[in-house]
Amino acid sequence: MYYDIYLVGVGGQGILTIGEIVAEAALKRDLPANFYPTKGMAQRGGFVKAQLRLGRDNVGPSIAEKGADLVIAMELSESLKALRYLKPDGDFVLYSSVWSPTAVMLGKAPYPTVEEVLAEIEKTGGKIIHVKPEGRPEFEGQPVPENVYVLGAACRYSSLGRFINPDEIRVTLENRWKKGVERNLYTFDAGMSSTL
Amino acid sequence: MSIKFISGNEAIAYGSLQAGVKVVSGYPGTPSSEVITSLFKNKPEDLYVEWSSNEKVAFEVAAAASWAGQRALCTMKMSGLNVAYDSLASVAYSGCSGALVVYVADDPGVSAGMCEQDSRGFALISDLPMLEPASVEEAYSLTRFAFELSESTGTPVFIRMVTATALSYAGMDIKDPPVFPECEPKLIKDIAKYTKAGSAICLDQHRDVIERLAKAGEIIREKNINSLSLSPEAGGLGIIVAGAVFPYLEEGLRLVDEYGLKTGPVSTLKVTATVPFPAEEVRSLIKHCSALLILEELEPHLEKDLYIEAHKLGFSGKIIGKLDGTLSRIGDYSAEQVVKGIAAALTLKLPADLFGSEYKGEKLTASRPITTCAGCPHRGTFLAINKAIKELKMKKDEVMVTGDIGCTILGMNPPFNTVWTEISMGASIGFAQGYYHSGVKTPIIATIGDSTFFHAGLPSLINAVQHQVPLTLIIMDNGWTSMTGMQVSPGTDEKFQQPGNQRLDLAKIVPALGINHFKMINPYELEESTAAIREAMTLSGVKVILSRQECAIQAMRQGKRYGKSTVIEGNCNKCKLCITVTGCPAISLGEESIVIDPAICYGCGLCSQVCNREAIERGPVKDVL
Ligand code: SF4
Ligand code: SF4
């Protein structure tokens, strides 16, 4: 069984970490994984993408157009760059947070609305899983990390949960960060029980 | 033995350790840098590793180690190969004595910037074998083979990867390297081999390099490095697939099948050693098949040789690739090109909306020009250049500001729009001189980073001094090679240098070159910096300004903060001047005032100096680098 994931966002959202966690969980049960992050200018708040291909040995790193079973997009405007990679029957997880470029902040450049983006995703024929940033809870007074929250929601509502057992993700989270295990598990479960 | 999740670059590093490499050198460049970064982390005691001052030096270090009988590796990105090539071509003709492996990373699809060049051309010009791993796993095994091939034939060997393979991660079973017996260096005096003294020697060397490549070709054939698989029945489609494209072949064939299209018999030739051309295998494929498809990224190097062989054999079937217009020389490949190629070769009809549909939605994406990090010292320099031009009552499009490679090039983007050109390492200074000689009368400014200046800027500055070209050179010294992931440069602080290494101080080196005017500035002090640049622009001769502050990202990683800037809400009328002028990512618009994100603000104080309502208070500052 193959499963291809296309991730997009901006530097600083931890989008690459989502890919690493899923890849790690896959490897742990001997499922081949090829993870290809493209950081670009991640450090400088630029566009970031990653491609994760599970289930095949020696698979090519790049997903062809209309080839992704799952898209996870963490920034509203950048999510549009993933449209062409979604399979017609794939799942599109949109976390609609907004990171305004300076020109947008100054009111000098346009920025798409949530409705516009949802309409564009709809045209691809894929299933929309819209995770709203407003629903992100707090843990000990601090908003929980977005990436782990989105990963939880993706496990619950997309085909990812059928491919990787959420418990395997939980174990990976525990091993990855010895500090803040509780917080990460809380975040992941909050994502799992989020309402769309 | 252990399963590790490693990148293609790390696989090269592990493979080299398996081969008993003794000397490794290189210059940072995405996507090749992790080979050396990972060796620094994981270095056996008797291995020598260095970041050299540029790729030519790096190559010379590695080549000499191989001439002394050791196993050596040199790493670079494709632009670096252009720099190293002068020495590389010469060493190719001489050959080597130990083993010399040159790893170069190309970037089809351009995710790291610079020319989308195909470095296979370099292997062809200098008759050096080139191996192209198709996956992370192959990067590991082929690296060991590359060392053996180099040692047994006496020829330097290229390993070429593309970004997608170099920066991909896969799970790999990594063995502990075997223990190698101590190898004493040999000093070999052989004028006929190691010099170019006279035409007789040079002609012999040309003959030798051709022979060495032929011998390497034989070993490659014996070891089945390229694999030919012919269909049981003759006829049908023959596919030649090169290096990194190979993993997409199976996927493409499966997709064609899923669309309900029939391919008939398919034979394949996987080309892993792209130089020398595997003529024998190609001939077998041509004789066996009735149509041919060639899949290689970037330039049609193999394809041209395929045409020659096809012509010699009187092949009359279709040859599909780039030269017939089916596939492009531009961009990287995925399964898409495989499917298109197969369809064209077999005249199959693909579903109309399969690839290349128009996604109007993509056009709604907000443009996100990249800018310097919060607190970046370069921000201060760009602001000061802009301000100096304005104060001299000149327009920005009257003053040429040449740019260079690295973070300093971010000056070409908004809100600065300061820098006009980006060519190659060090070129800002040479270009500034050419603009002057063309008759430009307005001041000319060249901008360059410290690591780039050490790499290739120094000879250009010497040229400017000798020919007394009136220009203002601004060296933006942040103490690191930042853009490529924070490598140590010759100017990096002593405490980050390798044990026993020495730091070179630009503040001592540059004035010693006999320039007419030298000044050091702190880019976080806007007035002072502007005044210094303005002054330099009005003086004659070669002026150098050293703008010095540590890269903010690196400084923050060490827990440093330059100062602390706080918004005074009552004074801020949300005029947005701080945002429009500095473009600092730490500043955003809040309800009552602008807001500074304390998590990423470095406290450089530039925003506070730009604000004309005293709405940002600048706390006490610390010392310069
Ligand atoms: S002091 Fe101002 S300009 Fe400097 S990093 Fe902080 S917010 Fe940005
Ligand atoms: S990495 Fe350092 S030098 Fe580069 S833009 Fe960021 S702060 Fe500036």
PDB file of N, CA and C in Angstrom, chain A residues 2 10 23 27 33-38 41 43-47 53 56 58-62 64-66 75 77-78 80-81 83-84 99 101-102 104-106 108 110-112 116 120, chain B residues 5 111 135 137 163-164 167-170 247-248 251 254 334 336 353-357 359 361-362 364-368 370-371 373 407 410 483 486 553 557 576 579-580 587-589:
ATOM      1  N   TYR A   2       0.508   2.190  -0.842  1.00  0.00           N
ATOM      2  CA  TYR A   2       1.284   3.429  -0.930  1.00  0.00           C
ATOM      3  C   TYR A   2       0.495   4.566  -0.326  1.00  0.00           C
ATOM      4  N   VAL A  10       4.567  27.993   5.926  1.00  0.00           N
ATOM      5  CA  VAL A  10       5.677  28.950   5.929  1.00  0.00           C
ATOM      6  C   VAL A  10       6.644  28.597   7.050  1.00  0.00           C
ATOM      7  N   ALA A  23       7.023  10.165   9.291  1.00  0.00           N
ATOM      8  CA  ALA A  23       8.047   9.294   8.705  1.00  0.00           C
ATOM      9  C   ALA A  23       8.641   8.391   9.785  1.00  0.00           C
ATOM     10  N   LEU A  27       8.672   4.358   9.812  1.00  0.00           N
ATOM     11  CA  LEU A  27       9.910   3.583   9.843  1.00  0.00           C
ATOM     12  C   LEU A  27       9.914   2.579  10.980  1.00  0.00           C
ATOM     13  N   ALA A  33       9.977   4.861   3.920  1.00  0.00           N
ATOM     14  CA  ALA A  33       9.551   6.258   3.856  1.00  0.00           C
ATOM     15  C   ALA A  33      10.622   7.071   3.168  1.00  0.00           C
ATOM     16  N   ASN A  34      10.217   7.945   2.266  1.00  0.00           N
ATOM     17  CA  ASN A  34      11.148   8.926   1.717  1.00  0.00           C
ATOM     18  C   ASN A  34      10.596  10.304   2.032  1.00  0.00           C
ATOM     19  N   PHE A  35      11.398  11.093   2.728  1.00  0.00           N
ATOM     20  CA  PHE A  35      10.963  12.410   3.167  1.00  0.00           C
ATOM     21  C   PHE A  35      11.828  13.466   2.495  1.00  0.00           C
ATOM     22  N   TYR A  36      11.185  14.369   1.770  1.00  0.00           N
ATOM     23  CA  TYR A  36      11.930  15.378   1.011  1.00  0.00           C
ATOM     24  C   TYR A  36      11.456  16.781   1.388  1.00  0.00           C
ATOM     25  N   PRO A  37      12.123  17.381   2.371  1.00  0.00           N
ATOM     26  CA  PRO A  37      11.748  18.738   2.761  1.00  0.00           C
ATOM     27  C   PRO A  37      12.417  19.774   1.864  1.00  0.00           C
ATOM     28  N   THR A  38      11.721  20.826   1.538  1.00  0.00           N
ATOM     29  CA  THR A  38      12.315  21.933   0.802  1.00  0.00           C
ATOM     30  C   THR A  38      12.179  23.169   1.663  1.00  0.00           C
ATOM     31  N   MET A  41      13.733  29.398   2.134  1.00  0.00           N
ATOM     32  CA  MET A  41      14.168  30.451   3.043  1.00  0.00           C
ATOM     33  C   MET A  41      13.397  30.324   4.346  1.00  0.00           C
ATOM     34  N   GLN A  43      13.971  29.966   7.355  1.00  0.00           N
ATOM     35  CA  GLN A  43      14.367  30.773   8.482  1.00  0.00           C
ATOM     36  C   GLN A  43      13.874  32.206   8.347  1.00  0.00           C
ATOM     37  N   ARG A  44      13.676  32.616   7.135  1.00  0.00           N
ATOM     38  CA  ARG A  44      13.295  34.000   6.894  1.00  0.00           C
ATOM     39  C   ARG A  44      11.802  34.125   6.613  1.00  0.00           C
ATOM     40  N   GLY A  45      10.992  33.172   7.108  1.00  0.00           N
ATOM     41  CA  GLY A  45       9.533  33.277   7.005  1.00  0.00           C
ATOM     42  C   GLY A  45       8.982  33.012   5.619  1.00  0.00           C
ATOM     43  N   GLY A  46       9.731  32.299   4.796  1.00  0.00           N
ATOM     44  CA  GLY A  46       9.286  32.038   3.425  1.00  0.00           C
ATOM     45  C   GLY A  46       8.492  30.755   3.295  1.00  0.00           C
ATOM     46  N   PHE A  47       8.138  30.437   2.073  1.00  0.00           N
ATOM     47  CA  PHE A  47       7.361  29.242   1.743  1.00  0.00           C
ATOM     48  C   PHE A  47       8.182  27.979   2.032  1.00  0.00           C
ATOM     49  N   ARG A  53       6.658  10.197   1.126  1.00  0.00           N
ATOM     50  CA  ARG A  53       6.134   9.072   0.343  1.00  0.00           C
ATOM     51  C   ARG A  53       6.344   7.793   1.133  1.00  0.00           C
ATOM     52  N   ARG A  56       6.847   2.530  -0.284  1.00  0.00           N
ATOM     53  CA  ARG A  56       7.606   2.008  -1.416  1.00  0.00           C
ATOM     54  C   ARG A  56       9.091   2.150  -1.152  1.00  0.00           C
ATOM     55  N   ASN A  58      12.882   2.819  -2.381  1.00  0.00           N
ATOM     56  CA  ASN A  58      13.507   3.571  -3.466  1.00  0.00           C
ATOM     57  C   ASN A  58      12.518   4.342  -4.319  1.00  0.00           C
ATOM     58  N   VAL A  59      11.627   5.029  -3.680  1.00  0.00           N
ATOM     59  CA  VAL A  59      10.648   5.809  -4.423  1.00  0.00           C
ATOM     60  C   VAL A  59      11.263   7.163  -4.776  1.00  0.00           C
ATOM     61  N   GLY A  60      10.877   7.743  -5.897  1.00  0.00           N
ATOM     62  CA  GLY A  60      11.369   9.076  -6.245  1.00  0.00           C
ATOM     63  C   GLY A  60      10.820  10.090  -5.256  1.00  0.00           C
ATOM     64  N   PRO A  61      11.626  11.097  -4.886  1.00  0.00           N
ATOM     65  CA  PRO A  61      11.202  12.033  -3.831  1.00  0.00           C
ATOM     66  C   PRO A  61      10.000  12.908  -4.188  1.00  0.00           C
ATOM     67  N   SER A  62       9.820  13.218  -5.479  1.00  0.00           N
ATOM     68  CA  SER A  62       8.779  14.187  -5.840  1.00  0.00           C
ATOM     69  C   SER A  62       7.467  13.512  -6.213  1.00  0.00           C
ATOM     70  N   ALA A  64       4.024  13.432  -8.206  1.00  0.00           N
ATOM     71  CA  ALA A  64       3.554  13.997  -9.470  1.00  0.00           C
ATOM     72  C   ALA A  64       2.267  14.783  -9.233  1.00  0.00           C
ATOM     73  N   GLU A  65       1.940  15.627 -10.196  1.00  0.00           N
ATOM     74  CA  GLU A  65       0.673  16.343 -10.143  1.00  0.00           C
ATOM     75  C   GLU A  65      -0.466  15.353  -9.951  1.00  0.00           C
ATOM     76  N   LYS A  66      -1.482  15.743  -9.181  1.00  0.00           N
ATOM     77  CA  LYS A  66      -2.626  14.876  -8.881  1.00  0.00           C
ATOM     78  C   LYS A  66      -2.202  13.547  -8.263  1.00  0.00           C
ATOM     79  N   GLU A  75      -0.926  27.223   6.048  1.00  0.00           N
ATOM     80  CA  GLU A  75      -1.089  28.676   5.899  1.00  0.00           C
ATOM     81  C   GLU A  75      -2.083  28.884   4.769  1.00  0.00           C
ATOM     82  N   SER A  77      -2.966  31.186   2.432  1.00  0.00           N
ATOM     83  CA  SER A  77      -2.606  31.555   1.072  1.00  0.00           C
ATOM     84  C   SER A  77      -1.669  30.511   0.435  1.00  0.00           C
ATOM     85  N   GLU A  78      -0.700  30.032   1.193  1.00  0.00           N
ATOM     86  CA  GLU A  78       0.255  29.065   0.638  1.00  0.00           C
ATOM     87  C   GLU A  78      -0.415  27.736   0.298  1.00  0.00           C
ATOM     88  N   LEU A  80      -2.760  27.183  -1.496  1.00  0.00           N
ATOM     89  CA  LEU A  80      -3.139  27.134  -2.911  1.00  0.00           C
ATOM     90  C   LEU A  80      -2.046  26.496  -3.769  1.00  0.00           C
ATOM     91  N   LYS A  81      -0.807  26.550  -3.274  1.00  0.00           N
ATOM     92  CA  LYS A  81       0.290  25.966  -4.053  1.00  0.00           C
ATOM     93  C   LYS A  81       0.220  24.443  -4.083  1.00  0.00           C
ATOM     94  N   LEU A  83      -2.712  22.763  -4.504  1.00  0.00           N
ATOM     95  CA  LEU A  83      -3.919  22.320  -5.229  1.00  0.00           C
ATOM     96  C   LEU A  83      -3.609  21.275  -6.289  1.00  0.00           C
ATOM     97  N   ARG A  84      -2.571  21.565  -7.094  1.00  0.00           N
ATOM     98  CA  ARG A  84      -2.319  20.710  -8.256  1.00  0.00           C
ATOM     99  C   ARG A  84      -1.785  19.330  -7.875  1.00  0.00           C
ATOM    100  N   TRP A  99      -0.490  34.140   7.744  1.00  0.00           N
ATOM    101  CA  TRP A  99       0.784  34.826   7.984  1.00  0.00           C
ATOM    102  C   TRP A  99       0.905  35.883   6.892  1.00  0.00           C
ATOM    103  N   PRO A 101       2.184  38.588   4.500  1.00  0.00           N
ATOM    104  CA  PRO A 101       3.407  39.248   4.041  1.00  0.00           C
ATOM    105  C   PRO A 101       3.269  40.758   4.319  1.00  0.00           C
ATOM    106  N   THR A 102       4.399  41.441   4.408  1.00  0.00           N
ATOM    107  CA  THR A 102       4.371  42.863   4.772  1.00  0.00           C
ATOM    108  C   THR A 102       3.412  43.672   3.898  1.00  0.00           C
ATOM    109  N   VAL A 104       0.785  42.859   2.421  1.00  0.00           N
ATOM    110  CA  VAL A 104      -0.618  42.581   2.768  1.00  0.00           C
ATOM    111  C   VAL A 104      -0.959  43.321   4.056  1.00  0.00           C
ATOM    112  N   MET A 105      -0.043  43.257   5.014  1.00  0.00           N
ATOM    113  CA  MET A 105      -0.260  43.909   6.297  1.00  0.00           C
ATOM    114  C   MET A 105      -0.477  45.415   6.096  1.00  0.00           C
ATOM    115  N   LEU A 106       0.222  45.979   5.116  1.00  0.00           N
ATOM    116  CA  LEU A 106       0.122  47.416   4.869  1.00  0.00           C
ATOM    117  C   LEU A 106      -1.070  47.755   3.984  1.00  0.00           C
ATOM    118  N   LYS A 108      -1.404  46.876   0.922  1.00  0.00           N
ATOM    119  CA  LYS A 108      -0.974  47.198  -0.439  1.00  0.00           C
ATOM    120  C   LYS A 108      -1.061  46.017  -1.389  1.00  0.00           C
ATOM    121  N   PRO A 110      -3.245  42.079  -2.216  1.00  0.00           N
ATOM    122  CA  PRO A 110      -4.402  41.260  -1.859  1.00  0.00           C
ATOM    123  C   PRO A 110      -3.992  39.963  -1.181  1.00  0.00           C
ATOM    124  N   TYR A 111      -4.944  39.389  -0.457  1.00  0.00           N
ATOM    125  CA  TYR A 111      -4.725  38.113   0.217  1.00  0.00           C
ATOM    126  C   TYR A 111      -6.048  37.350   0.106  1.00  0.00           C
ATOM    127  N   PRO A 112      -6.002  36.070  -0.222  1.00  0.00           N
ATOM    128  CA  PRO A 112      -7.257  35.343  -0.451  1.00  0.00           C
ATOM    129  C   PRO A 112      -8.072  35.162   0.834  1.00  0.00           C
ATOM    130  N   GLU A 116     -12.657  31.891  -0.553  1.00  0.00           N
ATOM    131  CA  GLU A 116     -12.019  31.724  -1.872  1.00  0.00           C
ATOM    132  C   GLU A 116     -11.170  30.458  -1.900  1.00  0.00           C
ATOM    133  N   GLU A 120     -11.605  26.933  -4.097  1.00  0.00           N
ATOM    134  CA  GLU A 120     -10.578  26.389  -4.997  1.00  0.00           C
ATOM    135  C   GLU A 120     -10.281  24.929  -4.666  1.00  0.00           C
TER     136      GLU A 120
ATOM    137  N   PHE B   5      17.724   7.311   9.870  1.00  0.00           N
ATOM    138  CA  PHE B   5      16.978   8.075   8.876  1.00  0.00           C
ATOM    139  C   PHE B   5      17.929   9.154   8.378  1.00  0.00           C
ATOM    140  N   SER B 111      15.596  24.882  -6.455  1.00  0.00           N
ATOM    141  CA  SER B 111      15.027  25.210  -5.151  1.00  0.00           C
ATOM    142  C   SER B 111      16.021  25.969  -4.289  1.00  0.00           C
ATOM    143  N   SER B 135      19.096   7.034  -5.482  1.00  0.00           N
ATOM    144  CA  SER B 135      18.384   7.085  -4.207  1.00  0.00           C
ATOM    145  C   SER B 135      19.404   7.273  -3.087  1.00  0.00           C
ATOM    146  N   GLU B 137      19.943   5.246  -0.712  1.00  0.00           N
ATOM    147  CA  GLU B 137      20.625   3.968  -0.559  1.00  0.00           C
ATOM    148  C   GLU B 137      21.789   3.831  -1.546  1.00  0.00           C
ATOM    149  N   THR B 163      19.158  17.902  -6.149  1.00  0.00           N
ATOM    150  CA  THR B 163      18.593  18.340  -4.869  1.00  0.00           C
ATOM    151  C   THR B 163      17.668  17.286  -4.259  1.00  0.00           C
ATOM    152  N   ALA B 164      16.772  16.742  -5.086  1.00  0.00           N
ATOM    153  CA  ALA B 164      15.763  15.831  -4.543  1.00  0.00           C
ATOM    154  C   ALA B 164      16.401  14.616  -3.863  1.00  0.00           C
ATOM    155  N   LEU B 167      18.790  15.919  -0.653  1.00  0.00           N
ATOM    156  CA  LEU B 167      18.089  16.415   0.534  1.00  0.00           C
ATOM    157  C   LEU B 167      16.940  15.512   0.963  1.00  0.00           C
ATOM    158  N   SER B 168      16.805  14.340   0.338  1.00  0.00           N
ATOM    159  CA  SER B 168      15.788  13.373   0.762  1.00  0.00           C
ATOM    160  C   SER B 168      16.309  12.535   1.909  1.00  0.00           C
ATOM    161  N   TYR B 169      15.391  12.119   2.769  1.00  0.00           N
ATOM    162  CA  TYR B 169      15.748  11.247   3.885  1.00  0.00           C
ATOM    163  C   TYR B 169      15.107   9.888   3.692  1.00  0.00           C
ATOM    164  N   ALA B 170      15.862   8.832   3.977  1.00  0.00           N
ATOM    165  CA  ALA B 170      15.304   7.489   3.934  1.00  0.00           C
ATOM    166  C   ALA B 170      15.944   6.669   5.046  1.00  0.00           C
ATOM    167  N   PRO B 247      13.902   6.118 -10.067  1.00  0.00           N
ATOM    168  CA  PRO B 247      12.816   5.708  -9.161  1.00  0.00           C
ATOM    169  C   PRO B 247      11.420   6.049  -9.698  1.00  0.00           C
ATOM    170  N   TYR B 248      11.337   6.977 -10.640  1.00  0.00           N
ATOM    171  CA  TYR B 248      10.016   7.349 -11.162  1.00  0.00           C
ATOM    172  C   TYR B 248       9.543   6.406 -12.257  1.00  0.00           C
ATOM    173  N   GLU B 251       6.918   3.849 -11.049  1.00  0.00           N
ATOM    174  CA  GLU B 251       5.697   4.591 -10.730  1.00  0.00           C
ATOM    175  C   GLU B 251       4.975   5.017 -12.011  1.00  0.00           C
ATOM    176  N   ARG B 254       3.321   2.099 -13.710  1.00  0.00           N
ATOM    177  CA  ARG B 254       2.107   1.710 -12.981  1.00  0.00           C
ATOM    178  C   ARG B 254       0.952   2.679 -13.294  1.00  0.00           C
ATOM    179  N   SER B 334       9.329  14.112 -12.323  1.00  0.00           N
ATOM    180  CA  SER B 334       8.628  13.204 -11.412  1.00  0.00           C
ATOM    181  C   SER B 334       8.060  12.117 -12.324  1.00  0.00           C
ATOM    182  N   GLU B 336       5.475  12.178 -13.796  1.00  0.00           N
ATOM    183  CA  GLU B 336       4.767  12.846 -14.886  1.00  0.00           C
ATOM    184  C   GLU B 336       5.506  12.733 -16.221  1.00  0.00           C
ATOM    185  N   ASP B 353      -7.106  15.709 -18.935  1.00  0.00           N
ATOM    186  CA  ASP B 353      -6.846  16.609 -17.807  1.00  0.00           C
ATOM    187  C   ASP B 353      -5.806  16.039 -16.840  1.00  0.00           C
ATOM    188  N   LEU B 354      -4.957  15.142 -17.353  1.00  0.00           N
ATOM    189  CA  LEU B 354      -4.058  14.430 -16.450  1.00  0.00           C
ATOM    190  C   LEU B 354      -3.026  15.335 -15.779  1.00  0.00           C
ATOM    191  N   PHE B 355      -2.247  16.013 -16.597  1.00  0.00           N
ATOM    192  CA  PHE B 355      -1.220  16.895 -16.037  1.00  0.00           C
ATOM    193  C   PHE B 355      -1.373  18.281 -16.650  1.00  0.00           C
ATOM    194  N   GLY B 356      -0.790  19.229 -15.983  1.00  0.00           N
ATOM    195  CA  GLY B 356      -0.697  20.577 -16.540  1.00  0.00           C
ATOM    196  C   GLY B 356      -2.035  21.279 -16.628  1.00  0.00           C
ATOM    197  N   SER B 357      -3.033  20.846 -15.821  1.00  0.00           N
ATOM    198  CA  SER B 357      -4.291  21.583 -15.822  1.00  0.00           C
ATOM    199  C   SER B 357      -3.989  22.969 -15.277  1.00  0.00           C
ATOM    200  N   TYR B 359      -4.597  25.776 -12.749  1.00  0.00           N
ATOM    201  CA  TYR B 359      -5.192  25.983 -11.435  1.00  0.00           C
ATOM    202  C   TYR B 359      -5.263  27.480 -11.215  1.00  0.00           C
ATOM    203  N   GLY B 361      -6.673  29.030  -9.048  1.00  0.00           N
ATOM    204  CA  GLY B 361      -6.532  29.324  -7.626  1.00  0.00           C
ATOM    205  C   GLY B 361      -5.112  29.687  -7.243  1.00  0.00           C
ATOM    206  N   GLU B 362      -4.135  29.104  -7.932  1.00  0.00           N
ATOM    207  CA  GLU B 362      -2.728  29.395  -7.598  1.00  0.00           C
ATOM    208  C   GLU B 362      -2.419  30.874  -7.729  1.00  0.00           C
ATOM    209  N   LEU B 364      -4.159  33.260  -6.853  1.00  0.00           N
ATOM    210  CA  LEU B 364      -4.636  34.028  -5.699  1.00  0.00           C
ATOM    211  C   LEU B 364      -3.599  34.056  -4.574  1.00  0.00           C
ATOM    212  N   THR B 365      -2.566  33.219  -4.681  1.00  0.00           N
ATOM    213  CA  THR B 365      -1.550  33.168  -3.630  1.00  0.00           C
ATOM    214  C   THR B 365      -0.898  34.535  -3.449  1.00  0.00           C
ATOM    215  N   ALA B 366      -0.852  34.996  -2.206  1.00  0.00           N
ATOM    216  CA  ALA B 366      -0.213  36.281  -1.934  1.00  0.00           C
ATOM    217  C   ALA B 366       1.287  36.138  -2.155  1.00  0.00           C
ATOM    218  N   SER B 367       1.906  37.145  -2.791  1.00  0.00           N
ATOM    219  CA  SER B 367       3.342  37.004  -3.005  1.00  0.00           C
ATOM    220  C   SER B 367       4.063  37.240  -1.670  1.00  0.00           C
ATOM    221  N   ARG B 368       5.118  36.486  -1.461  1.00  0.00           N
ATOM    222  CA  ARG B 368       5.798  36.491  -0.169  1.00  0.00           C
ATOM    223  C   ARG B 368       7.297  36.663  -0.398  1.00  0.00           C
ATOM    224  N   ILE B 370      11.023  37.165   0.133  1.00  0.00           N
ATOM    225  CA  ILE B 370      11.781  36.878   1.342  1.00  0.00           C
ATOM    226  C   ILE B 370      12.599  38.099   1.731  1.00  0.00           C
ATOM    227  N   THR B 371      12.701  38.290   3.008  1.00  0.00           N
ATOM    228  CA  THR B 371      13.465  39.432   3.484  1.00  0.00           C
ATOM    229  C   THR B 371      14.446  38.943   4.541  1.00  0.00           C
ATOM    230  N   CYS B 373      16.116  38.352   8.208  1.00  0.00           N
ATOM    231  CA  CYS B 373      15.520  37.944   9.484  1.00  0.00           C
ATOM    232  C   CYS B 373      15.329  39.162  10.400  1.00  0.00           C
ATOM    233  N   CYS B 407      23.241  35.892   2.110  1.00  0.00           N
ATOM    234  CA  CYS B 407      22.147  36.681   2.690  1.00  0.00           C
ATOM    235  C   CYS B 407      22.173  38.132   2.232  1.00  0.00           C
ATOM    236  N   LEU B 410      19.628  39.608  -0.210  1.00  0.00           N
ATOM    237  CA  LEU B 410      18.251  39.939   0.157  1.00  0.00           C
ATOM    238  C   LEU B 410      17.997  41.436   0.033  1.00  0.00           C
ATOM    239  N   MET B 483      23.698  31.921   4.870  1.00  0.00           N
ATOM    240  CA  MET B 483      22.644  31.481   3.958  1.00  0.00           C
ATOM    241  C   MET B 483      22.620  29.967   3.787  1.00  0.00           C
ATOM    242  N   MET B 486      24.832  28.368   8.275  1.00  0.00           N
ATOM    243  CA  MET B 486      25.703  28.750   9.400  1.00  0.00           C
ATOM    244  C   MET B 486      26.994  27.942   9.503  1.00  0.00           C
ATOM    245  N   ILE B 553      20.611  35.522  13.792  1.00  0.00           N
ATOM    246  CA  ILE B 553      20.125  34.178  14.080  1.00  0.00           C
ATOM    247  C   ILE B 553      21.169  33.416  14.900  1.00  0.00           C
ATOM    248  N   ARG B 557      20.986  32.173  18.803  1.00  0.00           N
ATOM    249  CA  ARG B 557      21.208  30.776  19.188  1.00  0.00           C
ATOM    250  C   ARG B 557      22.174  30.661  20.369  1.00  0.00           C
ATOM    251  N   LYS B 576       2.816  53.182  10.499  1.00  0.00           N
ATOM    252  CA  LYS B 576       3.414  52.011   9.832  1.00  0.00           C
ATOM    253  C   LYS B 576       4.801  52.275   9.234  1.00  0.00           C
ATOM    254  N   ILE B 579       7.308  49.610   9.734  1.00  0.00           N
ATOM    255  CA  ILE B 579       7.095  48.400   8.912  1.00  0.00           C
ATOM    256  C   ILE B 579       7.511  48.658   7.474  1.00  0.00           C
ATOM    257  N   THR B 580       7.081  49.789   6.917  1.00  0.00           N
ATOM    258  CA  THR B 580       7.414  50.041   5.509  1.00  0.00           C
ATOM    259  C   THR B 580       8.908  50.201   5.296  1.00  0.00           C
ATOM    260  N   ILE B 587       7.785  42.814  13.544  1.00  0.00           N
ATOM    261  CA  ILE B 587       6.790  43.869  13.769  1.00  0.00           C
ATOM    262  C   ILE B 587       5.499  43.551  13.020  1.00  0.00           C
ATOM    263  N   SER B 588       4.353  43.679  13.723  1.00  0.00           N
ATOM    264  CA  SER B 588       3.070  43.541  13.036  1.00  0.00           C
ATOM    265  C   SER B 588       2.137  44.634  13.532  1.00  0.00           C
ATOM    266  N   LEU B 589       0.999  44.740  12.885  1.00  0.00           N
ATOM    267  CA  LEU B 589       0.036  45.775  13.251  1.00  0.00           C
ATOM    268  C   LEU B 589      -0.912  45.235  14.301  1.00  0.00           C
TER     269      LEU B 589
END
